[in-house]
Structures are given as C-alpha cells and as structure tokens.
Short mmCIF file of N, CA and C in Angstrom, two decimals:
data_model
loop_
_atom_site.label_atom_id
_atom_site.label_comp_id
_atom_site.label_asym_id
_atom_site.label_seq_id
_atom_site.Cartn_x
_atom_site.Cartn_y
_atom_site.Cartn_z
N MET W 1 0.83 -1.17 0.00
CA MET W 1 0.00 0.00 0.00
C MET W 1 0.89 1.24 0.00
N ILE W 2 0.51 2.23 -0.77
CA ILE W 2 1.28 3.46 -0.86
C ILE W 2 0.53 4.55 -0.10
N TYR W 3 1.26 5.24 0.78
CA TYR W 3 0.68 6.29 1.61
C TYR W 3 1.39 7.61 1.36
N ASN W 4 0.65 8.70 1.44
CA ASN W 4 1.25 10.03 1.43
C ASN W 4 1.66 10.30 2.87
N ILE W 5 2.97 10.33 3.13
CA ILE W 5 3.46 10.49 4.50
C ILE W 5 4.07 11.86 4.74
N THR W 6 3.76 12.81 3.88
CA THR W 6 4.31 14.15 4.01
C THR W 6 3.96 14.76 5.36
N TYR W 7 2.72 14.68 5.74
CA TYR W 7 2.26 15.33 6.97
C TYR W 7 2.06 14.35 8.11
N GLU W 8 2.44 13.10 7.92
CA GLU W 8 2.38 12.06 8.94
C GLU W 8 1.02 12.02 9.63
N LYS W 9 -0.01 11.78 8.84
CA LYS W 9 -1.36 11.63 9.40
C LYS W 9 -1.38 10.42 10.32
N LYS W 10 -2.02 10.58 11.45
CA LYS W 10 -2.04 9.53 12.47
C LYS W 10 -2.60 8.23 11.91
N GLU W 11 -3.66 8.31 11.11
CA GLU W 11 -4.28 7.09 10.57
C GLU W 11 -3.31 6.33 9.67
N ASP W 12 -2.58 7.06 8.82
CA ASP W 12 -1.63 6.41 7.91
C ASP W 12 -0.47 5.79 8.68
N ILE W 13 0.05 6.50 9.66
CA ILE W 13 1.16 5.98 10.46
C ILE W 13 0.72 4.72 11.20
N GLU W 14 -0.50 4.72 11.73
CA GLU W 14 -1.02 3.53 12.42
C GLU W 14 -1.16 2.35 11.47
N LYS W 15 -1.60 2.61 10.24
CA LYS W 15 -1.74 1.53 9.25
C LYS W 15 -0.37 0.96 8.89
N ILE W 16 0.60 1.84 8.70
CA ILE W 16 1.96 1.40 8.37
C ILE W 16 2.53 0.57 9.52
N ASP W 17 2.39 1.09 10.75
CA ASP W 17 2.91 0.37 11.92
C ASP W 17 2.20 -0.97 12.11
N ALA W 18 0.90 -1.03 11.79
CA ALA W 18 0.16 -2.29 11.93
C ALA W 18 0.65 -3.34 10.95
N SER W 19 1.00 -2.93 9.74
CA SER W 19 1.43 -3.92 8.74
C SER W 19 2.92 -4.23 8.80
N LEU W 20 3.75 -3.25 9.20
CA LEU W 20 5.21 -3.45 9.18
C LEU W 20 5.84 -3.52 10.56
N GLY W 21 5.11 -3.16 11.59
CA GLY W 21 5.69 -3.05 12.92
C GLY W 21 6.20 -1.64 13.15
N SER W 22 6.33 -1.26 14.40
CA SER W 22 6.84 0.07 14.74
C SER W 22 8.32 0.17 14.35
N PRO W 23 8.80 1.39 14.10
CA PRO W 23 10.22 1.53 13.76
C PRO W 23 11.11 1.00 14.88
N TYR W 24 12.29 0.52 14.50
CA TYR W 24 13.25 0.03 15.49
C TYR W 24 13.69 1.18 16.39
N GLY W 25 13.98 0.87 17.65
CA GLY W 25 14.51 1.85 18.58
C GLY W 25 15.99 2.09 18.32
N LEU W 26 16.54 3.07 19.02
CA LEU W 26 17.93 3.47 18.80
C LEU W 26 18.91 2.33 19.04
N LEU W 27 18.75 1.60 20.15
CA LEU W 27 19.69 0.51 20.44
C LEU W 27 19.62 -0.59 19.39
N SER W 28 18.41 -0.92 18.95
CA SER W 28 18.26 -1.94 17.90
C SER W 28 18.92 -1.48 16.61
N ARG W 29 18.76 -0.21 16.28
CA ARG W 29 19.37 0.33 15.06
C ARG W 29 20.89 0.21 15.12
N LEU W 30 21.45 0.54 16.28
CA LEU W 30 22.90 0.46 16.44
C LEU W 30 23.39 -0.98 16.36
N LYS W 31 22.67 -1.91 17.01
CA LYS W 31 23.06 -3.32 16.98
C LYS W 31 23.02 -3.88 15.57
N MET W 32 22.04 -3.43 14.79
CA MET W 32 21.89 -3.92 13.42
C MET W 32 22.85 -3.24 12.44
N GLY W 33 23.54 -2.20 12.88
CA GLY W 33 24.42 -1.48 11.98
C GLY W 33 23.66 -0.57 11.03
N GLY W 34 22.51 -0.10 11.46
CA GLY W 34 21.68 0.78 10.63
C GLY W 34 20.51 0.03 10.03
N ILE W 35 19.43 0.76 9.76
CA ILE W 35 18.23 0.13 9.21
C ILE W 35 17.80 0.77 7.89
N GLY W 36 18.58 1.70 7.38
CA GLY W 36 18.20 2.38 6.15
C GLY W 36 19.20 2.16 5.04
N SER W 37 18.70 2.19 3.83
CA SER W 37 19.58 2.06 2.66
C SER W 37 20.16 3.42 2.31
N GLU W 38 21.14 3.40 1.45
CA GLU W 38 21.60 4.65 0.87
C GLU W 38 20.58 5.12 -0.15
N LYS W 39 20.73 6.34 -0.61
CA LYS W 39 19.84 6.86 -1.65
C LYS W 39 20.07 6.08 -2.93
N MET W 40 18.96 5.69 -3.59
CA MET W 40 19.05 4.90 -4.82
C MET W 40 18.29 5.61 -5.94
N ASN W 41 18.78 5.42 -7.16
CA ASN W 41 18.08 5.94 -8.35
C ASN W 41 16.95 5.01 -8.72
N ILE W 42 15.79 5.56 -9.00
CA ILE W 42 14.68 4.76 -9.54
C ILE W 42 14.77 4.86 -11.05
N VAL W 43 14.95 3.72 -11.72
CA VAL W 43 15.09 3.72 -13.18
C VAL W 43 13.85 3.20 -13.88
N ASP W 44 12.98 2.50 -13.15
CA ASP W 44 11.74 1.99 -13.73
C ASP W 44 10.77 1.71 -12.58
N ALA W 45 9.48 1.74 -12.88
CA ALA W 45 8.48 1.49 -11.84
C ALA W 45 7.18 1.04 -12.48
N SER W 46 6.32 0.46 -11.65
CA SER W 46 4.99 0.06 -12.11
C SER W 46 4.18 1.32 -12.42
N PRO W 47 3.10 1.18 -13.18
CA PRO W 47 2.33 2.37 -13.60
C PRO W 47 1.86 3.25 -12.44
N LEU W 48 1.42 2.67 -11.33
CA LEU W 48 0.94 3.49 -10.21
C LEU W 48 2.07 4.34 -9.64
N ILE W 49 3.22 3.73 -9.41
CA ILE W 49 4.35 4.47 -8.85
C ILE W 49 4.90 5.43 -9.89
N GLU W 50 4.97 5.00 -11.13
CA GLU W 50 5.43 5.88 -12.21
C GLU W 50 4.57 7.14 -12.29
N GLY W 51 3.28 6.99 -12.07
CA GLY W 51 2.38 8.14 -12.08
C GLY W 51 2.69 9.14 -10.98
N LEU W 52 3.24 8.66 -9.88
CA LEU W 52 3.62 9.56 -8.78
C LEU W 52 4.99 10.18 -8.99
N LEU W 53 5.78 9.65 -9.91
CA LEU W 53 7.16 10.08 -10.10
C LEU W 53 7.39 10.86 -11.38
N GLN W 54 6.39 11.36 -12.01
CA GLN W 54 6.55 11.93 -13.34
C GLN W 54 7.26 13.27 -13.33
N TYR W 55 8.56 13.21 -13.16
CA TYR W 55 9.40 14.39 -13.34
C TYR W 55 9.86 14.39 -14.79
N GLU W 56 9.90 15.54 -15.37
CA GLU W 56 10.33 15.59 -16.77
C GLU W 56 11.84 15.61 -16.90
N ASP W 57 12.52 16.34 -16.04
CA ASP W 57 13.96 16.51 -16.23
C ASP W 57 14.78 16.22 -14.98
N GLN W 58 14.17 15.68 -13.94
CA GLN W 58 14.91 15.40 -12.72
C GLN W 58 14.89 13.91 -12.43
N PRO W 59 16.00 13.39 -11.91
CA PRO W 59 16.03 11.96 -11.56
C PRO W 59 15.15 11.69 -10.33
N ASN W 60 14.72 10.47 -10.19
CA ASN W 60 13.90 10.05 -9.06
C ASN W 60 14.73 9.20 -8.12
N TYR W 61 14.57 9.43 -6.83
CA TYR W 61 15.34 8.73 -5.82
C TYR W 61 14.41 8.07 -4.81
N CYS W 62 14.94 7.05 -4.14
CA CYS W 62 14.20 6.42 -3.05
C CYS W 62 15.20 5.90 -2.03
N ASN W 63 14.69 5.53 -0.88
CA ASN W 63 15.48 4.80 0.11
C ASN W 63 14.55 3.81 0.80
N ILE W 64 15.14 2.84 1.48
CA ILE W 64 14.37 1.77 2.11
C ILE W 64 14.69 1.74 3.60
N GLU W 65 13.63 1.64 4.39
CA GLU W 65 13.77 1.51 5.84
C GLU W 65 13.31 0.12 6.26
N LEU W 66 14.16 -0.59 6.99
CA LEU W 66 13.78 -1.90 7.53
C LEU W 66 12.85 -1.72 8.72
N ARG W 67 11.83 -2.54 8.79
CA ARG W 67 10.92 -2.58 9.93
C ARG W 67 10.86 -4.04 10.40
N PRO W 68 10.32 -4.31 11.58
CA PRO W 68 10.29 -5.70 12.08
C PRO W 68 9.54 -6.68 11.19
N ARG W 69 8.49 -6.24 10.48
CA ARG W 69 7.70 -7.16 9.66
C ARG W 69 7.66 -6.77 8.19
N GLY W 70 8.58 -5.91 7.75
CA GLY W 70 8.59 -5.51 6.35
C GLY W 70 9.52 -4.34 6.10
N VAL W 71 9.31 -3.69 4.97
CA VAL W 71 10.12 -2.53 4.60
C VAL W 71 9.21 -1.37 4.20
N LEU W 72 9.73 -0.17 4.38
CA LEU W 72 9.04 1.04 3.94
C LEU W 72 9.93 1.71 2.90
N VAL W 73 9.47 1.73 1.66
CA VAL W 73 10.21 2.38 0.57
C VAL W 73 9.69 3.81 0.49
N ARG W 74 10.59 4.77 0.64
CA ARG W 74 10.19 6.18 0.61
C ARG W 74 10.68 6.82 -0.68
N PHE W 75 9.81 7.61 -1.29
CA PHE W 75 10.19 8.38 -2.47
C PHE W 75 9.42 9.68 -2.47
N LYS W 76 9.91 10.65 -3.23
CA LYS W 76 9.36 11.99 -3.20
C LYS W 76 8.87 12.39 -4.59
N TYR W 77 7.75 13.09 -4.61
CA TYR W 77 7.24 13.70 -5.84
C TYR W 77 6.93 15.15 -5.52
N ARG W 78 7.65 16.05 -6.15
CA ARG W 78 7.54 17.48 -5.86
C ARG W 78 7.72 17.69 -4.36
N ALA W 79 6.72 18.23 -3.68
CA ALA W 79 6.86 18.47 -2.24
C ALA W 79 6.22 17.37 -1.41
N GLU W 80 5.75 16.32 -2.05
CA GLU W 80 5.04 15.24 -1.35
C GLU W 80 5.97 14.04 -1.14
N MET W 81 5.94 13.48 0.07
CA MET W 81 6.72 12.28 0.39
C MET W 81 5.76 11.10 0.46
N TYR W 82 6.12 10.02 -0.21
CA TYR W 82 5.29 8.82 -0.23
C TYR W 82 6.03 7.66 0.42
N GLY W 83 5.28 6.79 1.06
CA GLY W 83 5.84 5.58 1.66
C GLY W 83 5.09 4.37 1.15
N TRP W 84 5.84 3.43 0.59
CA TRP W 84 5.27 2.19 0.07
C TRP W 84 5.56 1.10 1.09
N ALA W 85 4.54 0.66 1.80
CA ALA W 85 4.68 -0.35 2.85
C ALA W 85 4.58 -1.74 2.22
N ILE W 86 5.65 -2.54 2.39
CA ILE W 86 5.67 -3.89 1.84
C ILE W 86 5.97 -4.88 2.97
N PRO W 87 4.98 -5.66 3.39
CA PRO W 87 5.25 -6.70 4.39
C PRO W 87 6.20 -7.76 3.81
N PHE W 88 7.02 -8.37 4.67
CA PHE W 88 7.97 -9.38 4.20
C PHE W 88 7.29 -10.51 3.44
N ALA W 89 6.08 -10.87 3.83
CA ALA W 89 5.38 -11.97 3.17
C ALA W 89 5.06 -11.65 1.71
N LYS W 90 5.01 -10.38 1.34
CA LYS W 90 4.68 -9.98 -0.03
C LYS W 90 5.89 -9.40 -0.78
N LEU W 91 7.05 -9.40 -0.14
CA LEU W 91 8.25 -8.79 -0.72
C LEU W 91 9.04 -9.78 -1.55
N SER W 92 9.44 -9.35 -2.74
CA SER W 92 10.37 -10.11 -3.58
C SER W 92 11.43 -9.15 -4.08
N VAL W 93 12.68 -9.61 -4.10
CA VAL W 93 13.80 -8.79 -4.57
C VAL W 93 14.58 -9.61 -5.58
N TYR W 94 14.85 -9.01 -6.74
CA TYR W 94 15.63 -9.67 -7.79
C TYR W 94 16.80 -8.76 -8.15
N LYS W 95 17.98 -9.37 -8.36
CA LYS W 95 19.17 -8.61 -8.74
C LYS W 95 19.59 -9.02 -10.14
N SER W 96 19.94 -8.03 -10.96
CA SER W 96 20.47 -8.32 -12.28
C SER W 96 21.31 -7.15 -12.76
N GLU W 97 22.53 -7.42 -13.14
CA GLU W 97 23.44 -6.45 -13.75
C GLU W 97 23.41 -5.07 -13.09
N GLY W 98 23.67 -5.03 -11.80
CA GLY W 98 23.78 -3.75 -11.11
C GLY W 98 22.47 -3.10 -10.72
N THR W 99 21.36 -3.75 -10.98
CA THR W 99 20.06 -3.19 -10.58
C THR W 99 19.34 -4.18 -9.67
N TYR W 100 18.43 -3.65 -8.90
CA TYR W 100 17.56 -4.46 -8.06
C TYR W 100 16.12 -4.14 -8.42
N ARG W 101 15.30 -5.17 -8.53
CA ARG W 101 13.86 -5.00 -8.72
C ARG W 101 13.19 -5.40 -7.41
N ILE W 102 12.37 -4.50 -6.90
CA ILE W 102 11.67 -4.73 -5.64
C ILE W 102 10.19 -4.82 -5.95
N TYR W 103 9.59 -5.96 -5.59
CA TYR W 103 8.17 -6.20 -5.86
C TYR W 103 7.41 -6.32 -4.55
N GLY W 104 6.20 -5.81 -4.55
CA GLY W 104 5.29 -5.97 -3.43
C GLY W 104 3.88 -5.84 -3.96
N ASP W 105 3.05 -6.85 -3.73
CA ASP W 105 1.71 -6.90 -4.32
C ASP W 105 1.86 -6.80 -5.84
N ALA W 106 1.18 -5.86 -6.46
CA ALA W 106 1.23 -5.73 -7.92
C ALA W 106 2.17 -4.61 -8.36
N GLU W 107 2.88 -4.00 -7.44
CA GLU W 107 3.75 -2.86 -7.76
C GLU W 107 5.21 -3.30 -7.76
N PHE W 108 6.05 -2.50 -8.44
CA PHE W 108 7.48 -2.75 -8.42
C PHE W 108 8.24 -1.46 -8.68
N ILE W 109 9.50 -1.44 -8.26
CA ILE W 109 10.43 -0.41 -8.68
C ILE W 109 11.74 -1.10 -9.03
N LYS W 110 12.46 -0.49 -9.93
CA LYS W 110 13.79 -0.97 -10.32
C LYS W 110 14.76 0.14 -9.93
N VAL W 111 15.77 -0.21 -9.12
CA VAL W 111 16.69 0.79 -8.59
C VAL W 111 18.14 0.43 -8.92
N THR W 112 18.97 1.47 -8.96
CA THR W 112 20.41 1.30 -9.10
C THR W 112 21.09 2.07 -7.98
N LYS W 113 22.35 1.79 -7.78
CA LYS W 113 23.10 2.45 -6.72
C LYS W 113 23.37 3.90 -7.08
N MET W 114 23.54 4.72 -6.06
CA MET W 114 23.96 6.10 -6.27
C MET W 114 25.48 6.19 -6.22
N LEU W 115 26.05 5.68 -5.12
CA LEU W 115 27.48 5.83 -4.92
C LEU W 115 28.20 4.50 -4.75
N ASN W 116 27.94 3.82 -3.65
CA ASN W 116 28.72 2.66 -3.25
C ASN W 116 27.93 1.37 -3.46
N SER W 117 28.33 0.59 -4.43
CA SER W 117 27.60 -0.65 -4.70
C SER W 117 27.74 -1.66 -3.57
N ASN W 118 28.87 -1.63 -2.84
CA ASN W 118 29.04 -2.55 -1.71
C ASN W 118 28.04 -2.25 -0.61
N ALA W 119 27.80 -0.97 -0.33
CA ALA W 119 26.83 -0.60 0.71
C ALA W 119 25.43 -1.05 0.33
N LEU W 120 25.06 -0.90 -0.93
CA LEU W 120 23.74 -1.33 -1.38
C LEU W 120 23.61 -2.85 -1.30
N ARG W 121 24.65 -3.57 -1.73
CA ARG W 121 24.62 -5.03 -1.66
C ARG W 121 24.52 -5.50 -0.22
N GLN W 122 25.29 -4.89 0.68
CA GLN W 122 25.24 -5.27 2.10
C GLN W 122 23.86 -5.00 2.69
N PHE W 123 23.25 -3.87 2.32
CA PHE W 123 21.92 -3.57 2.82
C PHE W 123 20.91 -4.59 2.30
N MET W 124 20.98 -4.91 1.02
CA MET W 124 20.04 -5.88 0.45
C MET W 124 20.23 -7.26 1.08
N ASP W 125 21.48 -7.63 1.37
CA ASP W 125 21.73 -8.90 2.07
C ASP W 125 21.09 -8.88 3.46
N LYS W 126 21.22 -7.75 4.16
CA LYS W 126 20.61 -7.61 5.49
C LYS W 126 19.09 -7.68 5.38
N LEU W 127 18.52 -7.02 4.38
CA LEU W 127 17.08 -7.03 4.17
C LEU W 127 16.59 -8.46 3.93
N LEU W 128 17.27 -9.18 3.07
CA LEU W 128 16.85 -10.56 2.76
C LEU W 128 17.03 -11.48 3.97
N ALA W 129 18.08 -11.26 4.76
CA ALA W 129 18.27 -12.06 5.98
C ALA W 129 17.14 -11.81 6.97
N LYS W 130 16.75 -10.55 7.13
CA LYS W 130 15.63 -10.22 8.03
C LYS W 130 14.33 -10.82 7.52
N ARG W 131 14.16 -10.84 6.21
CA ARG W 131 12.95 -11.43 5.62
C ARG W 131 12.90 -12.92 5.93
N VAL W 132 14.01 -13.62 5.72
CA VAL W 132 14.07 -15.05 6.00
C VAL W 132 13.82 -15.32 7.49
N GLU W 133 14.44 -14.52 8.34
CA GLU W 133 14.26 -14.66 9.80
C GLU W 133 12.79 -14.47 10.18
N TYR W 134 12.14 -13.46 9.61
CA TYR W 134 10.73 -13.21 9.93
C TYR W 134 9.85 -14.34 9.42
N LEU W 135 10.05 -14.76 8.18
CA LEU W 135 9.21 -15.82 7.62
C LEU W 135 9.39 -17.13 8.37
N ALA W 136 10.61 -17.41 8.83
CA ALA W 136 10.84 -18.62 9.62
C ALA W 136 10.14 -18.53 10.97
N SER W 137 10.03 -17.32 11.52
CA SER W 137 9.40 -17.17 12.84
C SER W 137 7.89 -17.32 12.78
N ILE W 138 7.28 -17.06 11.62
CA ILE W 138 5.82 -17.17 11.55
C ILE W 138 5.35 -18.50 10.98
N SER W 139 6.26 -19.25 10.37
CA SER W 139 5.85 -20.54 9.81
C SER W 139 6.28 -21.66 10.75
N GLY W 140 5.53 -22.72 10.72
CA GLY W 140 5.83 -23.85 11.58
C GLY W 140 6.96 -24.69 11.02
N PRO W 141 7.42 -25.67 11.79
CA PRO W 141 8.48 -26.55 11.29
C PRO W 141 7.97 -27.42 10.14
N PHE W 142 8.87 -27.76 9.27
CA PHE W 142 8.52 -28.60 8.12
C PHE W 142 8.66 -30.06 8.52
N ASP W 143 7.56 -30.76 8.67
CA ASP W 143 7.59 -32.17 9.06
C ASP W 143 7.45 -33.07 7.86
#
C-alpha cells in the first residue's frame, strides 16, 4: 500500500505500523548497523508508482527503511513524500546487472546504486536475511 506520509497523518502511520511493525529503537538500530539504505536511483516502476514520479527533467530517488515485519520504501514527488509499505510476506527482490527489482503486491520499482555498490549489496543482504528470519518465525516446522 502506498501512503502520502508528508504530513504524517495519524491514521496512515497507524496503518503502516500495523502492517510493518513500529520503527526500530535506537539501540536496535545500532546493533543492526543501521536500518536504512543509501539513496538509490529509480530507473523503472509500475504504472501506479510511475504516475507519482513523473518528473520531466529530474532523476527520481528512493530509500528503504527496515521494519520488524517488512520494509518502507520512501520516495518523493515534488513536495510530497510517499511511503510504500511492503510486508515481508509480499516482498520479492531480484538482482540483475547492477540493478535491483523490488516487488510488493502488484507494484514494483527498479533501482540502481547512487554511490557505493558494496553498501547497497550489504543492505540488500541484510534485508533478505531479516525477511528469512521473519518468515521462519511465523511458519511452523517442516515435518
């Protein structure tokens, strides 16, 4: 689900927290070595997201915040900030030739690194490890 989070409406924040969990506290963030990605270029997106990003001459950027039960992808259109809440159960990430495709429900974005490809790879590895950890915690043992 995509929310306009510019003014942090209480209802939207509650919906995001209900689906992804509350943001990590300071100590958890430090133990994890950070919970946010570096700034990434958006090079392609699904029609709904593309409609929110229609800049004619400016590049589009996003970043990803890890949450206990999913990720929040943030991107900006003009003066409006949007948050795309993706629970781990609906998240898929694919890597190909320096780009990552992030899918959630019927939407997707394709991103590339801004500066340091190692930092982006390390963050994506952390994201996928958290996803596996979460999915293992909610599913029963395989008998």
